PDB file of C-alpha atoms and ligand atoms in Angstrom:
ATOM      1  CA  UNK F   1     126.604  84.111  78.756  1.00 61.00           C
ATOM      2  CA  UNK F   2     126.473  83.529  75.144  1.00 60.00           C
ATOM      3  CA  UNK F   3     128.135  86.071  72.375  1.00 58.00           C
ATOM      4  CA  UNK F   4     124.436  87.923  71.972  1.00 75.00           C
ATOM      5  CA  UNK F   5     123.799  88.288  75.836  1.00 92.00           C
ATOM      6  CA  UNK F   6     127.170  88.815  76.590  1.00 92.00           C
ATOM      7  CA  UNK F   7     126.885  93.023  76.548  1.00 94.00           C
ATOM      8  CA  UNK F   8     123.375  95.103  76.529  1.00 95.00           C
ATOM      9  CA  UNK F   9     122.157  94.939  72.652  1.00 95.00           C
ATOM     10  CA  UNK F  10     120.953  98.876  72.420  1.00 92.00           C
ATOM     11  CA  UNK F  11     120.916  98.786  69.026  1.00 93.00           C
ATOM     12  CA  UNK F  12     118.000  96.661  68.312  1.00 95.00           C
ATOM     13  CA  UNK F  13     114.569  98.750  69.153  1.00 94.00           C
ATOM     14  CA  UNK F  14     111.376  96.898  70.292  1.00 96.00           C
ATOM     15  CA  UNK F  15     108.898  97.118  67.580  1.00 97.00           C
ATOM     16  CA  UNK F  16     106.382  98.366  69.940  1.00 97.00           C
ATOM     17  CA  UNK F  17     108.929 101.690  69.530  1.00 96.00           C
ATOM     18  CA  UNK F  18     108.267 102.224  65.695  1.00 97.00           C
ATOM     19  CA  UNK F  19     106.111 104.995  65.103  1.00 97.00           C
ATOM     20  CA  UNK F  20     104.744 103.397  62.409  1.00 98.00           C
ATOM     21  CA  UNK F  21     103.882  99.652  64.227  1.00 98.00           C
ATOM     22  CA  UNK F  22     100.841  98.470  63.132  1.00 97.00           C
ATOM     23  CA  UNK F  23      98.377  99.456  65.500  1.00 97.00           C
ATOM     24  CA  UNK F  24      96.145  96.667  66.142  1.00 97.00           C
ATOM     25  CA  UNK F  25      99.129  94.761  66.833  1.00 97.00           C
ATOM     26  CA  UNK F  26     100.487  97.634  69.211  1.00 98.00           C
ATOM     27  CA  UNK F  27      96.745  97.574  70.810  1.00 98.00           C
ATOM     28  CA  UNK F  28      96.930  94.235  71.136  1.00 97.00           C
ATOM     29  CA  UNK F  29     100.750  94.682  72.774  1.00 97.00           C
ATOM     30  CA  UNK F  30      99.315  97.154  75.598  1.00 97.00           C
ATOM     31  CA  UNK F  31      96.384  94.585  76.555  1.00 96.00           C
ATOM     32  CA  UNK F  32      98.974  91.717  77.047  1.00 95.00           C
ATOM     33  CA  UNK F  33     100.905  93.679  79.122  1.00 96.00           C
ATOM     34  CA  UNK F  34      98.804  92.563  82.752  1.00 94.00           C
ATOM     35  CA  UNK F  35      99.353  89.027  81.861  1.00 93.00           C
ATOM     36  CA  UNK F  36     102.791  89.570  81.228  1.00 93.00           C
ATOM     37  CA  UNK F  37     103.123  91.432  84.274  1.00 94.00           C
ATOM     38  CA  UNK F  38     101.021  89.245  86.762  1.00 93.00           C
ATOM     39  CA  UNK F  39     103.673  86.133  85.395  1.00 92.00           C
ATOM     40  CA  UNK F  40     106.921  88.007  86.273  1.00 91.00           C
ATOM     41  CA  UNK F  41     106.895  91.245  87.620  1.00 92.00           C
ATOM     42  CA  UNK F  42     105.420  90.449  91.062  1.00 92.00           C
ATOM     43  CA  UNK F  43     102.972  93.237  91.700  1.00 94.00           C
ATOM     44  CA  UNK F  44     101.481  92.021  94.319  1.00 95.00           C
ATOM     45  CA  UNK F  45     104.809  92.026  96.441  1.00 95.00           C
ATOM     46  CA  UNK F  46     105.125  96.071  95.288  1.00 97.00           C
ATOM     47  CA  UNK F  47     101.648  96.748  96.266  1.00 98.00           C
ATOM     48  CA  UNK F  48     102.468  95.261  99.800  1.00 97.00           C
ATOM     49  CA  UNK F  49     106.081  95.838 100.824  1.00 96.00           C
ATOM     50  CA  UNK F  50     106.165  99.381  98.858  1.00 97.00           C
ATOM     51  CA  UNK F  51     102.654 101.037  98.097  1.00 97.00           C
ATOM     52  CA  UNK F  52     100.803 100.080 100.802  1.00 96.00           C
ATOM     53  CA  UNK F  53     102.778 100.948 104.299  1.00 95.00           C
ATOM     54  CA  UNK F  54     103.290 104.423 103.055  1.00 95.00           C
ATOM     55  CA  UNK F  55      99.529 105.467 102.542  1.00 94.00           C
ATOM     56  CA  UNK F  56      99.039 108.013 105.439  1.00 88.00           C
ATOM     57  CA  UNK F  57      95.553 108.179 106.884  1.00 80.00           C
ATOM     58  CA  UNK F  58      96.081 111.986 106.626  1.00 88.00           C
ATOM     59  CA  UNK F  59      96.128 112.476 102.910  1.00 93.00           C
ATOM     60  CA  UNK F  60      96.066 110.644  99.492  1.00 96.00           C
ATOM     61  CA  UNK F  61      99.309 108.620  98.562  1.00 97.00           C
ATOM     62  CA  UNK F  62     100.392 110.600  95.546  1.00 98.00           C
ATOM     63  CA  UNK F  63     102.360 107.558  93.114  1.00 98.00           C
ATOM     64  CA  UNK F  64     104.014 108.256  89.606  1.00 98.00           C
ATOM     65  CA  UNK F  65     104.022 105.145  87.354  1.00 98.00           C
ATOM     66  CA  UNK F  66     107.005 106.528  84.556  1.00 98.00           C
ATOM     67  CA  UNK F  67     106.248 104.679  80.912  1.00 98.00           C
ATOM     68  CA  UNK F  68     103.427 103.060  82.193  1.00 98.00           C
ATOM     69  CA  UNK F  69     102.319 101.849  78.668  1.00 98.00           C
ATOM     70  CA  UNK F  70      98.864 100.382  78.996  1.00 97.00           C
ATOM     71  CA  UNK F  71      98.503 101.107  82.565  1.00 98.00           C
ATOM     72  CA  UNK F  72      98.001  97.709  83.930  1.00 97.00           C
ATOM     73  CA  UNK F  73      99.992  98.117  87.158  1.00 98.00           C
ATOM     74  CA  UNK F  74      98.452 101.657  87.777  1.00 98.00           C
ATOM     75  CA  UNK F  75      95.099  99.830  87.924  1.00 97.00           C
ATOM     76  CA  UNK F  76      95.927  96.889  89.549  1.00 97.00           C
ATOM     77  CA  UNK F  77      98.010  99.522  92.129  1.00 98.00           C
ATOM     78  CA  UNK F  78      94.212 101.326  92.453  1.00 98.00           C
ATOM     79  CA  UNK F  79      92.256  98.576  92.379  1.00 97.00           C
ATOM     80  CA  UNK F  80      94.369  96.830  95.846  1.00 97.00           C
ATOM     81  CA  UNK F  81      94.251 100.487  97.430  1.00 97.00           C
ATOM     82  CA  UNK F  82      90.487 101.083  96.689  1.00 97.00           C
ATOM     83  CA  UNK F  83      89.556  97.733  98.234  1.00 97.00           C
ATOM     84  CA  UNK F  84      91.693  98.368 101.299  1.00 96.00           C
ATOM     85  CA  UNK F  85      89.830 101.694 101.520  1.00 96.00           C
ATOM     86  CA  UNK F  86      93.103 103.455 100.917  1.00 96.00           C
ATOM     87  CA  UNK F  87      93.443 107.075  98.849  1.00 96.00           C
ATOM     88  CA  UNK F  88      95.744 107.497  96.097  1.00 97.00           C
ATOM     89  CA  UNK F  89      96.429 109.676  93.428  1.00 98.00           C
ATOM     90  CA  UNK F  90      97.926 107.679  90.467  1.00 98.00           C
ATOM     91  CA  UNK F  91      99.763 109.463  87.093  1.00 98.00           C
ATOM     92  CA  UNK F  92     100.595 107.236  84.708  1.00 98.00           C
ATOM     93  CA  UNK F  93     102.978 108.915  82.585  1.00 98.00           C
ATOM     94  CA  UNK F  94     104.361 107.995  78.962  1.00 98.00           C
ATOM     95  CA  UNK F  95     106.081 109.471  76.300  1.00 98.00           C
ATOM     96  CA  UNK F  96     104.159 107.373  73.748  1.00 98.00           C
ATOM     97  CA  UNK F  97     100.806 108.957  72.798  1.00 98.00           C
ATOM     98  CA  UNK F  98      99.666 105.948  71.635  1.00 98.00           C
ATOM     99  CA  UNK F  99      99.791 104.444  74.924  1.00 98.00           C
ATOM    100  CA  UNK F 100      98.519 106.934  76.453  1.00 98.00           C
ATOM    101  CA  UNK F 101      95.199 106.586  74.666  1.00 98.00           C
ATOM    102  CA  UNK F 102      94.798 103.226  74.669  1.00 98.00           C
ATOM    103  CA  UNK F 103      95.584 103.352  78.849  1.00 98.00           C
ATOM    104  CA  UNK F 104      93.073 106.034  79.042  1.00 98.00           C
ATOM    105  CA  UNK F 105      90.945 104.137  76.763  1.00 98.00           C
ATOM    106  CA  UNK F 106      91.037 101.206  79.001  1.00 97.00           C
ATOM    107  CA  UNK F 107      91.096 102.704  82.563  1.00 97.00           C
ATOM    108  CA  UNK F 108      88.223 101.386  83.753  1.00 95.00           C
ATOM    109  CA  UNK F 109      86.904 103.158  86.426  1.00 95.00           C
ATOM    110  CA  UNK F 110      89.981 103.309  88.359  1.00 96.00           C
ATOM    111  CA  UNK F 111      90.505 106.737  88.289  1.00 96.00           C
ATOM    112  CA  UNK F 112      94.254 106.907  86.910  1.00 98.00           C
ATOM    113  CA  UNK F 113      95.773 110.784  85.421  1.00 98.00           C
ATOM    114  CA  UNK F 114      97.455 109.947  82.093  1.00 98.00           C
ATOM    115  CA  UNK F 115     100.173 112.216  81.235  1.00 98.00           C
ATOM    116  CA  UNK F 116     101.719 111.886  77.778  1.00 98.00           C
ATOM    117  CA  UNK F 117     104.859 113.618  78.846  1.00 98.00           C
ATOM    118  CA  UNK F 118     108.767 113.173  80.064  1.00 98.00           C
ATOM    119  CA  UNK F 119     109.446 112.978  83.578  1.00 98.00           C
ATOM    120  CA  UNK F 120     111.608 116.474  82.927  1.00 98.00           C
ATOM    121  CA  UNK F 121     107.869 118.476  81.963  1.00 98.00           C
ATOM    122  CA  UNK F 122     106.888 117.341  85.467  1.00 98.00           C
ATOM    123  CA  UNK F 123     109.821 118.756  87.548  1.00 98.00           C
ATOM    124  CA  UNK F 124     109.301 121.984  85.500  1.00 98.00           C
ATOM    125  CA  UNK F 125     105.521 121.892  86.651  1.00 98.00           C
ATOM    126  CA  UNK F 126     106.821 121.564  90.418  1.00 98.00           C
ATOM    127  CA  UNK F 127     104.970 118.169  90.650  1.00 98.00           C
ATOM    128  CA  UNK F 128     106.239 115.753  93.569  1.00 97.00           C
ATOM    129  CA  UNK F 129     105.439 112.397  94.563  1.00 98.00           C
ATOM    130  CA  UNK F 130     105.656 109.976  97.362  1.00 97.00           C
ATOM    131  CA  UNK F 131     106.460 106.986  95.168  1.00 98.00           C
ATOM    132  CA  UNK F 132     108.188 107.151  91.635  1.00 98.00           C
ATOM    133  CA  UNK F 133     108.411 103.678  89.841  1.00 98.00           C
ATOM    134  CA  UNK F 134     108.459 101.932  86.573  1.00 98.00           C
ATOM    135  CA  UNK F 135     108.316  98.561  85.280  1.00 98.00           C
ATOM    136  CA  UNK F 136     110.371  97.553  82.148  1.00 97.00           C
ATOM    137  CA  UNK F 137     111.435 101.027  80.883  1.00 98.00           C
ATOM    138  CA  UNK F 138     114.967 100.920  81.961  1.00 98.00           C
ATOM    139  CA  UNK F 139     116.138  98.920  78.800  1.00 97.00           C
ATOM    140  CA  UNK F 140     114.034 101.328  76.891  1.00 96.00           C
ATOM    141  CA  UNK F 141     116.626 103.717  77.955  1.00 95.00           C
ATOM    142  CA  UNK F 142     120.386 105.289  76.511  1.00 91.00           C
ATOM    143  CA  UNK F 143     122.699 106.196  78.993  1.00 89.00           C
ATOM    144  CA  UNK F 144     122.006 109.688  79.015  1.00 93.00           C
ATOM    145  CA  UNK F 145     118.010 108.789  79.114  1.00 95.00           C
ATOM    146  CA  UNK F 146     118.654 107.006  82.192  1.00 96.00           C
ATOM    147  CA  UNK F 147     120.330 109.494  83.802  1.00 96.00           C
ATOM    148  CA  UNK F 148     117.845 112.062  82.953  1.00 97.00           C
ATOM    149  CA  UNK F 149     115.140 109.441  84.537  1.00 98.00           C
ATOM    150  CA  UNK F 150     117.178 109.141  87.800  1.00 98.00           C
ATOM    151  CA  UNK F 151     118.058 112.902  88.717  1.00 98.00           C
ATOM    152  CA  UNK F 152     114.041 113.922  87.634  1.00 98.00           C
ATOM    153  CA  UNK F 153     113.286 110.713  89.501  1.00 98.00           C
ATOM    154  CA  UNK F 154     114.999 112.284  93.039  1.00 97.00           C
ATOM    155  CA  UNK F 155     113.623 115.698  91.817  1.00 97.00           C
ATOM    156  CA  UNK F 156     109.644 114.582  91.920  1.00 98.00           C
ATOM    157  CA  UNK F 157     110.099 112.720  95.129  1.00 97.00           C
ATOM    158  CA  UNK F 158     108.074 114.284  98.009  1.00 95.00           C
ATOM    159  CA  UNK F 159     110.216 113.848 101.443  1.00 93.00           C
ATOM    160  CA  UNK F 160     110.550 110.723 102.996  1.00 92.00           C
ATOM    161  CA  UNK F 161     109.038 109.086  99.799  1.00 95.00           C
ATOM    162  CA  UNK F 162     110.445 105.933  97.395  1.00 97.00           C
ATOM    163  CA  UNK F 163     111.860 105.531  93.842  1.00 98.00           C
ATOM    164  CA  UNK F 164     111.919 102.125  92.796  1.00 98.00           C
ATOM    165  CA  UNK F 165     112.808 101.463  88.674  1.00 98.00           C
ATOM    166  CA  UNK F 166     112.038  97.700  88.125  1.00 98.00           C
ATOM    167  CA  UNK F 167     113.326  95.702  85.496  1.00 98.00           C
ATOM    168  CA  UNK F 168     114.326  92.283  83.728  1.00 97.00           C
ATOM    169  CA  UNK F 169     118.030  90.909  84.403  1.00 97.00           C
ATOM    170  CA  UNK F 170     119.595  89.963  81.226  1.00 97.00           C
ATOM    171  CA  UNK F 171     120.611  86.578  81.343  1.00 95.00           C
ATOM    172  CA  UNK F 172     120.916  83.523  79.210  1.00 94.00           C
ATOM    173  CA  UNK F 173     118.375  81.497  81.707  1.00 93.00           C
ATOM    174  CA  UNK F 174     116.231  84.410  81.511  1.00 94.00           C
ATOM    175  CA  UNK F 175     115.876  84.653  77.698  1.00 95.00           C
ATOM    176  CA  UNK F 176     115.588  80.852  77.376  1.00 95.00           C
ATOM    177  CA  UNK F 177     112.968  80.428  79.653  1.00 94.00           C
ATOM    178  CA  UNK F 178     111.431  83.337  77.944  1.00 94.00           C
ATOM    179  CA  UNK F 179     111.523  81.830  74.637  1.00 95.00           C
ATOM    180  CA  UNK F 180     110.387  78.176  75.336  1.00 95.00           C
ATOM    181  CA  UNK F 181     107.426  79.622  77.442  1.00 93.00           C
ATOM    182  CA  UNK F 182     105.880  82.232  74.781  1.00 94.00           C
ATOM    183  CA  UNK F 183     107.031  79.224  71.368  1.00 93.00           C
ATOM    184  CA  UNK F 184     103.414  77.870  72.374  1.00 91.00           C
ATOM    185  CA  UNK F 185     101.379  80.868  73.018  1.00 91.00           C
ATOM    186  CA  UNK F 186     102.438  82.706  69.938  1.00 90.00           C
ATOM    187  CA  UNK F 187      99.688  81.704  68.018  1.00 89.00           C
ATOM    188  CA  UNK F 188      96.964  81.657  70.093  1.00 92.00           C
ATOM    189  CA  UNK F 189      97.063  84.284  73.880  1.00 91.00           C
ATOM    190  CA  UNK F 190     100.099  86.158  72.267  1.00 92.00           C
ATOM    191  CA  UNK F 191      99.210  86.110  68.712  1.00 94.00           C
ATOM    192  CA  UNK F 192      98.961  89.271  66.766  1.00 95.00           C
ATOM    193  CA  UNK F 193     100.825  91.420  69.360  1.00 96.00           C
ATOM    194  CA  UNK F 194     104.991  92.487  70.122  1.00 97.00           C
ATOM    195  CA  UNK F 195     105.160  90.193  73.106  1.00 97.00           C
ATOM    196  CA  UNK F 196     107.293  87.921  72.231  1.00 96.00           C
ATOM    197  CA  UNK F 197     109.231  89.484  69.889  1.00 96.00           C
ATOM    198  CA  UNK F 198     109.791  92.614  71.954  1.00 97.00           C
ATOM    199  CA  UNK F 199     110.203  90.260  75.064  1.00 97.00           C
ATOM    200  CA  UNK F 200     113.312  88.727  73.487  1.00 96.00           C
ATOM    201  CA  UNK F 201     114.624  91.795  72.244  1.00 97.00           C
ATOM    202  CA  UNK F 202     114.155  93.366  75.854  1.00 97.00           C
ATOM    203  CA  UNK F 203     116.182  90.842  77.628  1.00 97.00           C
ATOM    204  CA  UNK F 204     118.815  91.647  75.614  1.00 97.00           C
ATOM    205  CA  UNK F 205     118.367  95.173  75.736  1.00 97.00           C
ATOM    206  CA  UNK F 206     118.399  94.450  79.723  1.00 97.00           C
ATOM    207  CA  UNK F 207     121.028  95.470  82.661  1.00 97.00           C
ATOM    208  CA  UNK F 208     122.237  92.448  84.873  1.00 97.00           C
ATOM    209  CA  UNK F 209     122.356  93.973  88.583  1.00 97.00           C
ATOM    210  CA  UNK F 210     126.816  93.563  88.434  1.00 97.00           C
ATOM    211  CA  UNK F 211     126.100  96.630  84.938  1.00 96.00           C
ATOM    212  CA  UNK F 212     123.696  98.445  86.541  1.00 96.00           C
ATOM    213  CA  UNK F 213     125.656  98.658  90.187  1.00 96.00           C
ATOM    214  CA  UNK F 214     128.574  99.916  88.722  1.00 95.00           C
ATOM    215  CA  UNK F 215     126.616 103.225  86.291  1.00 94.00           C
ATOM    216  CA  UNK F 216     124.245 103.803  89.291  1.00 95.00           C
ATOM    217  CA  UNK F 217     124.729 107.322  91.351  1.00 94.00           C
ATOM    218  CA  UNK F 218     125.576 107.661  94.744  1.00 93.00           C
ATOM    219  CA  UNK F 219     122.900 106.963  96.971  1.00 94.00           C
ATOM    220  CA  UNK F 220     120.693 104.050  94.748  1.00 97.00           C
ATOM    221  CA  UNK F 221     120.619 100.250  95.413  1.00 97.00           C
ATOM    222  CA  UNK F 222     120.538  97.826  93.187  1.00 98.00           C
ATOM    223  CA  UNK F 223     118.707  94.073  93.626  1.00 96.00           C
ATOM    224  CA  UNK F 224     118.094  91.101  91.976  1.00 96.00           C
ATOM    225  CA  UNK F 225     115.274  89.165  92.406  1.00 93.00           C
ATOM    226  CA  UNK F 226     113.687  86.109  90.545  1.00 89.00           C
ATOM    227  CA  UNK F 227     113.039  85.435  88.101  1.00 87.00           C
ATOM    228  CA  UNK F 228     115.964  87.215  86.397  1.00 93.00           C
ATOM    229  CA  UNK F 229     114.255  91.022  87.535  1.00 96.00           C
ATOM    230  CA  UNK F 230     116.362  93.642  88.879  1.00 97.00           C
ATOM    231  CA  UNK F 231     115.024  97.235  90.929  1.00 98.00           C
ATOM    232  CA  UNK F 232     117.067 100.115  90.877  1.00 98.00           C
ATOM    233  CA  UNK F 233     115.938 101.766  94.052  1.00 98.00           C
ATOM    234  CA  UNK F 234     116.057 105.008  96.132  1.00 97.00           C
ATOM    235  CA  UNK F 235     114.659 105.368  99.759  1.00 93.00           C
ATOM    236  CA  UNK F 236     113.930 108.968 101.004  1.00 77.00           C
ATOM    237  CA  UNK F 237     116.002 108.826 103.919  1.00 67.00           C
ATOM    238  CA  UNK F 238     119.309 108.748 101.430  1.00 57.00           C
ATOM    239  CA  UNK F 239     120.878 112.611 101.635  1.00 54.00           C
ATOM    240  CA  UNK F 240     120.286 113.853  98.015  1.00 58.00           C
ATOM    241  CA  UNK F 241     123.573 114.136  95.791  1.00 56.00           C
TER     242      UNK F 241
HETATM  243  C1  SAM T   1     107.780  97.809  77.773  1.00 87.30           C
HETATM  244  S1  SAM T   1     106.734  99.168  78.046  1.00 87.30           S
HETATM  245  C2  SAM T   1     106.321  98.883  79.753  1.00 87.30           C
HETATM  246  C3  SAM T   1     104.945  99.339  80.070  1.00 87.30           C
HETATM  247  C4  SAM T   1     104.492  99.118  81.523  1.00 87.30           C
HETATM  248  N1  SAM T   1     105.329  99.849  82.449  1.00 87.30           N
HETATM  249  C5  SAM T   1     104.469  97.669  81.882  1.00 87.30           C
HETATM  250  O1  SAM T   1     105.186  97.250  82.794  1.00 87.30           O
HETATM  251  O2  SAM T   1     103.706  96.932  81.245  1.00 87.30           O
HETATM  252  C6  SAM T   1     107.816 100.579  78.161  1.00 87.30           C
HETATM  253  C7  SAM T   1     107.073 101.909  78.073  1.00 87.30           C
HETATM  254  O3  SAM T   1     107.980 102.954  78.459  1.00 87.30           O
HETATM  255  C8  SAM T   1     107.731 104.086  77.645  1.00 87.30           C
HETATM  256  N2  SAM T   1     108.919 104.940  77.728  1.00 87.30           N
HETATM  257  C9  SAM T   1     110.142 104.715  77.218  1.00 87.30           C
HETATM  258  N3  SAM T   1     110.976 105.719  77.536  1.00 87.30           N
HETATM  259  C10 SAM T   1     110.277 106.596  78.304  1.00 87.30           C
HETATM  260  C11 SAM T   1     110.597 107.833  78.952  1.00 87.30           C
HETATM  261  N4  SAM T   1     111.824 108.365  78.901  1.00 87.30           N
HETATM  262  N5  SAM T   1     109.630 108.469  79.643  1.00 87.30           N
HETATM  263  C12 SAM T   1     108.383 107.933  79.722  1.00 87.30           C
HETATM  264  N6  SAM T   1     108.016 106.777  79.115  1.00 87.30           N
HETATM  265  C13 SAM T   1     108.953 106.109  78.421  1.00 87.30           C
HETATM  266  C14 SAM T   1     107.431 103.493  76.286  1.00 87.30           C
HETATM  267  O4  SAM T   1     106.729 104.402  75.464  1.00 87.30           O
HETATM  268  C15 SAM T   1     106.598 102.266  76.664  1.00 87.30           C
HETATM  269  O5  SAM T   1     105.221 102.546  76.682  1.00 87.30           O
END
């Protein structure tokens, strides 16, 4: 791995962060974020291995989407479930105020809660869920955030339910590919917006799966998957630590 991969770079922040990005650019940011996500973050395979086996007949699937920034994958999540004639209940939850009015802005019809809160507000409220996940917030994270995420993660999981924290794997390949691929969109489908800056400086912000085995608790899995993602992930059946 080269010198700038070689160890997480938590020192640069994502510019999508500042409190003072622009905010047509930041607007712009959220509503690239489905694309993005459709490319490499594989929704589809969530919404079928994870989302959709646990809906019970019996009541609404209750799901907890933590920094779910525009909200894409909440919708998409609602949209699947609606036209399989499934129930949920979907919070999308942020710490960002500004993404939580642009989600809620933007939502569409489908029906999401949007929470501008920390996961630790919810445990106090006594809120559980039967699936807790995220998709590229982990690099967003300090050590001590991310521990805070995965104990409140455990805390708001009904029994029985599902954690899974999804992620980019830093890599070399991974922020090559990354850079070639947006070089030609930047002025046109990702101009005006953090993409590809933020994308760059995510990567290296990134775990790989061998850094993320060794600081997770007891109890979690870690996976990699392709291209260059990782899931930190926590099935109900684990005995709690
Ligand atoms: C890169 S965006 C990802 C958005 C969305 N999940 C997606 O996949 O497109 C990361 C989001 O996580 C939010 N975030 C970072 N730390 C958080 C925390 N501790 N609790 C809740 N949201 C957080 C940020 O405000 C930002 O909106």
């Amino acid at each position: 791995m080269s010198p700038a991969l070689r160890e997480r770079d938590v020192d640069t922040r994502e510019l999508m962060d500042d409190p003072h990005a622009d905010a047509r650019m930041l607007a712009r940011t959220y509503g690239r974020f489905g694309l993005v996500n459709a490319l490499v973050s594989r929704p589809g395979t969530l919404y079928r291995r994870d989302i959709r086996p646990r809906v019970a007949r019996s009541r609404p699937l209750r799901i907890l989407d933590v920094g779910a920034g525009g909200g894409d994958l909440c919708r998409m999540l609602a949209g699947r479930l609606r036209r399989d004639g499934l129930e949920a209940e979907i919070t999308a939850l942020d710490v960002d105020e500004r993404a939580i009015r642009w989600a809620s802005a933007h939502d569409r019809g489908a029906g999401i809660r949007y929470r501008r809160a920390l996961t630790t507000e919810l445990v106090a409220e006594g809120e559980t869920y039967d699936v807790v996940l995220s998709n590229h917030v982990l690099h967003h994270l300090d050590d001590a955030e991310l521990r805070v995420v995965l104990d409140d993660s455990l805390r708001l999981l009904a029994p029985g339910g599902l954690v899974t924290h999804r992620d980019i794997a830093r890599s070399r390949g991974a922020h090559a590919l990354f850079a070639a691929a947006t070089w030609p969109l930047s002025g046109t489908v990702l101009a005006d917006s953090f993409i590809r800056e933020d994308g760059l400086i995510s990567i290296r912000r990134s775990y790989t799966v061998a850094e993320l085995r060794t600081i997770a608790p007891n109890g979690w899995t870690v996976r990699g998957g392709v291209p260059s993602r990782l899931e930190l992930r926590w099935e109900g059946h684990h005995a709690r630590p």
